[in-house]
Amino acid sequence: MSHDDRAGEKRLPDRADRQSWRPTRRMFVKAAGVGTAGLALGGLAGSAAAVGDPTPRLRTDGKWIVTEDGQRVKPRGVSPASLDYLESIHPRGQREILEQATDGEQWHPNTVRLPVGEDAVHDRGMEYVVDDLLRPAVDLLADRGVYAMIDFHIIRPYVEAMAHGEGMVEDEWADSLDGLGFDPRVDTDDLLTEFWSAVAPAFADDENVLFELFNEPTLPVTWSTYGEHGPDVQTREDEWLLWRDTAQPWVDSIRDEAPETPIVIGSPDWTSRTKFAAEYPFDGENLIYSGHIYPDNGLPYDTLERGEEGDTYEVGPFDPEYGAPAEEIPVIITEFGWDPDEEFRESVEFGTTSGWGEPVRKWLESSENMGWIAWCFDDTWAPTFFDSPGDGAGQPWELKDDPEQMGWFVREWLEETKDDVIGGGGTDESDAIAVGDYEARDTNDDGLYDDVDGDGETNHEDVDAFFENIESDGVQENPEAFDFDGNGRIGFSDVLELLRRT
C-alpha cells in the first residue's frame, strides 16, 4: 500500500489510495448484522513445511536467517485473515483454515503469518488474544513443522494518532474518526506496549515463533502535514529516522521479555520504506526487516509513472527499495498479492499473474536470502486466494484458478519449492569458491560445490556456469569440490553428472 513520491514533496493520496488505507483492504463481511468493527524459493533443510518436522529456533547471521546450527532458511508462506476475525465472524474458524493452509498435500508453507487486529485488544483484551487466538494457532503450526509469525496487524500513524486522525477526517479520508480503520483515541505507543508486554513473554520459549512488530506504520510521511511532526518530515530519510527513534523502545521492550525471538520490523508509508534499514538499522540482535508490495508499487524491474497530469510520481523498480537492503540485512516481503477482477481496478491490488505475479516471483527468486509471505489465504480479505458463495465469509471455499488470479499460482509456487534447501550446513561467505564471476557453494555439506552460481539452489543455471568456467582457476585448483562423477578428475562427464542431478 505504498504512496510513493518524489523526495521532499508532499501530496495527498487520491481517492483510491484513501479507500485502500482501511485495515482489511476490502473487508466485506457477509454476516447477518455484523460490521467490520467486530485483514521462491527456499525452505528449511529439506522442507520445514512437512507435517511433523522440527522447527528449530531462528536467528540472524549477517543478511541470512539461520537455524541455531547455521542452516540458512528462506521463509516462504501465506497469511490468513486476522485471527480475531476468523474466530468471531468467519464460519470456518482459525483451526480449520490453518489446517488447510498447512495440509502438506496441496499447501506447503514453511511459515504462516498470524495477524491480530487492534479491535481484538480493545474489545476482548490481551488474555483473549494470547490464550484463545494465538496459543492454539502457534501450537498447531509447531505440531506441523511450520514457523508462526505473530503479526500485530495494525494500520495506523506511528505517532500522534489523534492529530493524524483529525487531519485525515478533515481531508476526507473518512466521514468521522470512527471510519478511519483505527481508533485514534488510543495512543499508538500505549497500544504497542499493551500488546507486546503480554505476547512477548507468553511466546518467548516457543522456538517456532517470530514477532512482527507493527504491520503497517502509516503516517507521518513526506506528503502529509498532520500533527507536530508532519511539517518536519521532508524526505523519506526523515520518515525512516523518525520511525526508528519512535519504534526502538518497542523493540527493546520485546527483547527484554523474549531475548532470542526474531523481530520483524516494518516501516512508514504502509511498510514501503525498507531502503533505509541497512544504512540506519535498529539496535539489537536477530532483527529482520519487512516490505509490502502490491501492483500499485509498480514492477520489479521497471519504472512506472502514477498519478494525474501535473501531479505524477514514479514507482518501481523494486531493487533500490527492497533488493539492495537485502544484500546487507535480512528482508522478508511479509505481504504481496494481486487480483485482476474489475472491482479492484482503482485499488492498490489490481494486477494479473502474467503482468505482475510472474515478474515478482522472478524477482524474489533472484534474491538468495529474501523470504516472502503471500496475502491472503482467505475468501474475504483481499486480495484473496479463494472464492466462496455470496460476497465472502462463506463456505465452501473454491481456489481461484483463473490463469491471472494468484490463488493457484502461489499454491504451485509453494509446491515447486517445498523441497528446496538454502545454503546447506551453515555455509558462509568464507566457504565459497570463486568460479569465474560466481561464488560456488556446497548446498548440502557433502563436499561438492553444486551451487556453482551461488544463488542458494542447484538448477540448470549452475550447469551452464560450470560448463562455461570449467577451466577457471577455482575449478582446476579445487578438483575435489567439482568431481561430481567421482572419477578423480575434472571433465565434461562432471558437467553431465551435475546436469543429471538437477
XYZ file of C-alpha atoms in Angstrom, residues 59-338:
280
model
C 18.292 -16.209 14.358
C 20.082 -13.841 12.009
C 23.624 -14.095 10.679
C 24.529 -11.094 8.547
C 21.938 -10.952 5.787
C 20.782 -14.510 6.440
C 18.075 -16.058 8.559
C 19.527 -19.253 10.008
C 18.785 -22.028 12.471
C 20.776 -22.466 15.662
C 23.277 -24.707 13.849
C 23.720 -22.215 10.999
C 21.395 -23.778 8.411
C 20.151 -20.996 6.136
C 16.395 -20.579 5.900
C 14.275 -18.673 3.441
C 10.795 -18.196 4.933
C 8.008 -18.556 2.406
C 4.357 -18.986 3.080
C 0.915 -17.497 3.415
C -1.182 -15.361 5.724
C -4.798 -15.959 6.699
C -7.101 -13.104 7.632
C -6.879 -11.696 11.142
C -7.344 -14.414 13.755
C -9.885 -12.369 15.684
C -11.974 -12.055 12.525
C -11.750 -15.793 11.868
C -12.791 -16.664 15.399
C -15.577 -14.114 15.857
C -17.110 -13.825 12.388
C -15.961 -16.414 9.868
C -17.940 -19.685 9.929
C -14.860 -21.859 9.344
C -12.729 -20.694 12.267
C -8.969 -20.416 12.510
C -8.168 -24.073 13.220
C -9.862 -25.376 10.095
C -8.250 -22.695 7.950
C -4.754 -23.178 9.390
C -5.045 -26.939 8.967
C -5.922 -26.453 5.305
C -3.070 -23.972 4.803
C -0.537 -26.478 6.171
C -2.008 -29.757 4.962
C 1.260 -30.908 3.367
C -0.686 -32.179 0.364
C -1.840 -29.117 -1.554
C -0.218 -26.396 0.557
C 3.446 -26.386 1.627
C 4.416 -23.216 3.511
C 7.296 -23.263 5.949
C 5.960 -20.094 7.612
C 2.438 -18.843 8.310
C 1.764 -15.275 9.358
C -0.740 -14.889 12.207
C -2.374 -11.430 12.102
C -4.168 -9.980 15.122
C -6.039 -6.679 14.735
C -6.349 -3.873 17.258
C -10.086 -4.477 17.705
C -9.247 -7.724 19.492
C -7.204 -5.780 22.040
C -9.853 -3.087 22.515
C -12.890 -5.370 22.613
C -11.680 -8.639 24.170
C -8.413 -7.898 25.948
C -4.975 -9.442 25.919
C -5.856 -12.611 27.826
C -8.219 -13.496 24.983
C -5.585 -12.593 22.364
C -2.910 -14.756 23.956
C -4.914 -17.735 25.207
C -7.751 -18.032 22.694
C -6.280 -16.656 19.468
C -2.521 -17.079 19.414
C -1.726 -20.053 21.637
C -3.855 -22.577 19.698
C -2.513 -21.283 16.371
C 1.144 -21.337 17.406
C 0.836 -24.850 18.845
C -0.924 -26.177 15.754
C 1.802 -24.790 13.485
C 4.552 -26.178 15.728
C 2.971 -29.637 15.535
C 3.021 -29.334 11.742
C 6.629 -28.174 11.488
C 5.735 -24.645 10.413
C 7.015 -21.320 11.718
C 4.487 -18.871 13.175
C 4.971 -15.154 12.539
C 2.837 -13.313 15.101
C 1.799 -10.107 13.357
C 0.284 -7.184 15.270
C -1.846 -6.291 12.278
C -2.376 -2.607 12.917
C -2.509 0.058 10.212
C -2.231 3.462 11.836
C 0.013 6.512 12.389
C 3.072 5.637 14.407
C 2.978 8.965 16.307
C 0.201 11.419 17.243
C -2.753 9.175 16.433
C -5.425 11.738 17.318
C -3.808 14.638 15.463
C -3.468 12.484 12.375
C -6.997 11.165 12.739
C -8.461 14.655 12.896
C -6.412 15.795 9.920
C -7.419 12.773 7.892
C -11.120 13.351 8.555
C -10.715 16.994 7.584
C -9.103 15.881 4.318
C -11.939 13.361 3.713
C -10.122 10.088 4.263
C -13.248 9.169 6.226
C -16.515 10.776 7.343
C -15.614 10.568 11.025
C -12.964 9.339 13.431
C -14.845 6.052 13.666
C -14.351 5.342 9.967
C -10.560 5.507 9.774
C -9.869 1.827 10.376
C -8.038 2.541 13.638
C -9.081 4.123 16.910
C -7.276 7.487 17.118
C -8.412 7.881 20.726
C -5.973 5.106 21.633
C -2.353 6.220 21.643
C -0.159 4.091 19.373
C 2.578 3.769 21.987
C 0.057 2.594 24.571
C -1.373 0.070 22.115
C 2.019 -1.397 21.172
C 3.043 -1.575 24.808
C -0.156 -3.346 25.837
C 0.084 -5.918 23.064
C 3.746 -6.860 23.230
C 4.045 -6.763 27.018
C 1.606 -9.686 27.002
C 2.578 -11.508 23.796
C 6.379 -11.373 24.069
C 6.723 -13.216 27.414
C 3.913 -15.634 26.560
C 5.724 -16.913 23.453
C 9.361 -16.274 24.346
C 10.035 -20.007 24.758
C 8.284 -21.100 21.527
C 11.070 -21.915 19.098
C 8.846 -21.758 16.014
C 7.785 -18.136 16.630
C 8.810 -14.841 15.072
C 7.325 -11.473 16.099
C 6.200 -8.901 13.516
C 6.265 -5.647 15.442
C 3.794 -3.411 13.569
C 2.109 -4.438 10.339
C 1.892 -1.074 8.563
C 3.001 2.183 10.177
C 1.408 4.837 8.005
C 1.980 8.495 8.839
C 3.771 10.896 9.051
C 5.348 10.765 5.597
C 6.701 13.387 3.232
C 3.331 14.158 1.671
C 1.394 14.504 4.951
C 1.337 17.584 7.172
C -0.695 16.434 10.163
C 0.368 16.865 13.759
C 3.506 18.250 15.315
C 5.850 16.014 13.332
C 4.222 16.368 9.915
C 5.940 19.589 8.791
C 9.367 18.293 9.868
C 9.261 15.147 7.710
C 10.640 16.495 4.449
C 12.403 13.463 2.986
C 11.981 9.709 3.015
C 15.109 9.503 5.136
C 13.349 11.732 7.681
C 10.469 9.268 7.719
C 12.733 6.337 8.498
C 14.715 8.120 11.199
C 11.570 9.304 12.993
C 10.142 5.781 12.734
C 13.345 4.223 14.059
C 13.511 6.619 17.014
C 9.833 6.009 17.775
C 9.889 2.217 17.439
C 13.249 1.415 19.073
C 11.746 1.365 22.603
C 9.112 -1.133 21.424
C 11.850 -3.368 20.013
C 13.814 -3.044 23.253
C 10.803 -3.962 25.396
C 10.158 -7.087 23.313
C 13.791 -8.069 23.542
C 13.717 -7.696 27.326
C 10.880 -10.226 27.502
C 11.948 -12.516 24.637
C 15.753 -12.417 24.304
C 16.004 -14.884 21.403
C 12.853 -14.453 19.309
C 13.461 -12.813 15.901
C 11.658 -9.483 15.459
C 10.369 -8.413 12.026
C 10.282 -4.619 11.601
C 8.207 -2.644 9.081
C 8.485 0.985 8.031
C 6.442 4.144 7.347
C 4.185 4.615 4.346
C 2.484 1.252 4.750
C 5.810 -0.639 5.177
C 7.307 0.571 1.929
C 10.474 2.308 3.215
C 12.774 -0.710 3.620
C 15.514 1.118 1.717
C 16.972 2.831 4.777
C 17.112 -0.170 7.101
C 20.630 -1.170 6.049
C 22.056 2.343 6.410
C 20.205 3.188 9.625
C 19.423 -0.119 11.343
C 17.685 -0.570 14.663
C 19.775 -1.536 17.668
C 19.556 -5.171 18.669
C 20.161 -8.756 17.646
C 18.041 -11.048 15.471
C 16.242 -8.237 13.661
C 14.613 -8.782 10.262
C 13.146 -6.047 8.071
C 9.953 -6.292 6.060
C 8.445 -4.816 2.934
C 4.926 -4.813 1.466
C 4.451 -4.719 -2.294
C 1.338 -4.625 -4.440
C 0.787 -3.794 -8.109
C 0.380 -0.138 -7.167
C 4.087 -0.217 -6.211
C 4.990 -0.777 -9.852
C 7.040 -3.544 -11.433
C 10.180 -5.263 -10.115
C 12.436 -4.230 -12.983
C 10.770 -1.161 -14.488
C 9.906 2.395 -13.519
C 6.260 3.359 -13.986
C 4.538 6.710 -13.702
C 1.498 7.108 -11.488
C -0.864 9.969 -10.765
C -2.659 12.516 -12.848
C -1.262 15.121 -15.196
C 0.548 17.778 -13.198
C 0.857 15.520 -10.147
C 2.775 12.449 -11.271
C 5.258 10.328 -9.381
C 7.333 7.254 -10.153
C 7.049 3.744 -8.736
C 9.338 0.750 -9.160
C 11.729 -0.851 -9.740
C 11.995 -2.864 -6.515
C 15.734 -3.292 -6.108
C 16.539 0.188 -4.741
C 13.803 -0.098 -2.108
C 13.895 -3.791 -1.180
C 16.579 -5.678 -3.102
C 19.553 -3.503 -2.175
C 18.918 -3.698 1.596
C 18.691 -7.488 1.324
C 22.317 -7.537 0.205
C 23.253 -6.474 3.737
C 20.377 -7.340 6.108
C 17.640 -9.994 6.342
C 14.473 -8.935 4.493
C 11.081 -10.652 4.193
C 8.290 -9.392 1.963
C 5.559 -10.053 4.509
C 2.729 -9.012 2.186
C 2.189 -9.149 -1.547
C -0.707 -10.111 -3.777
C -2.861 -9.154 -6.716
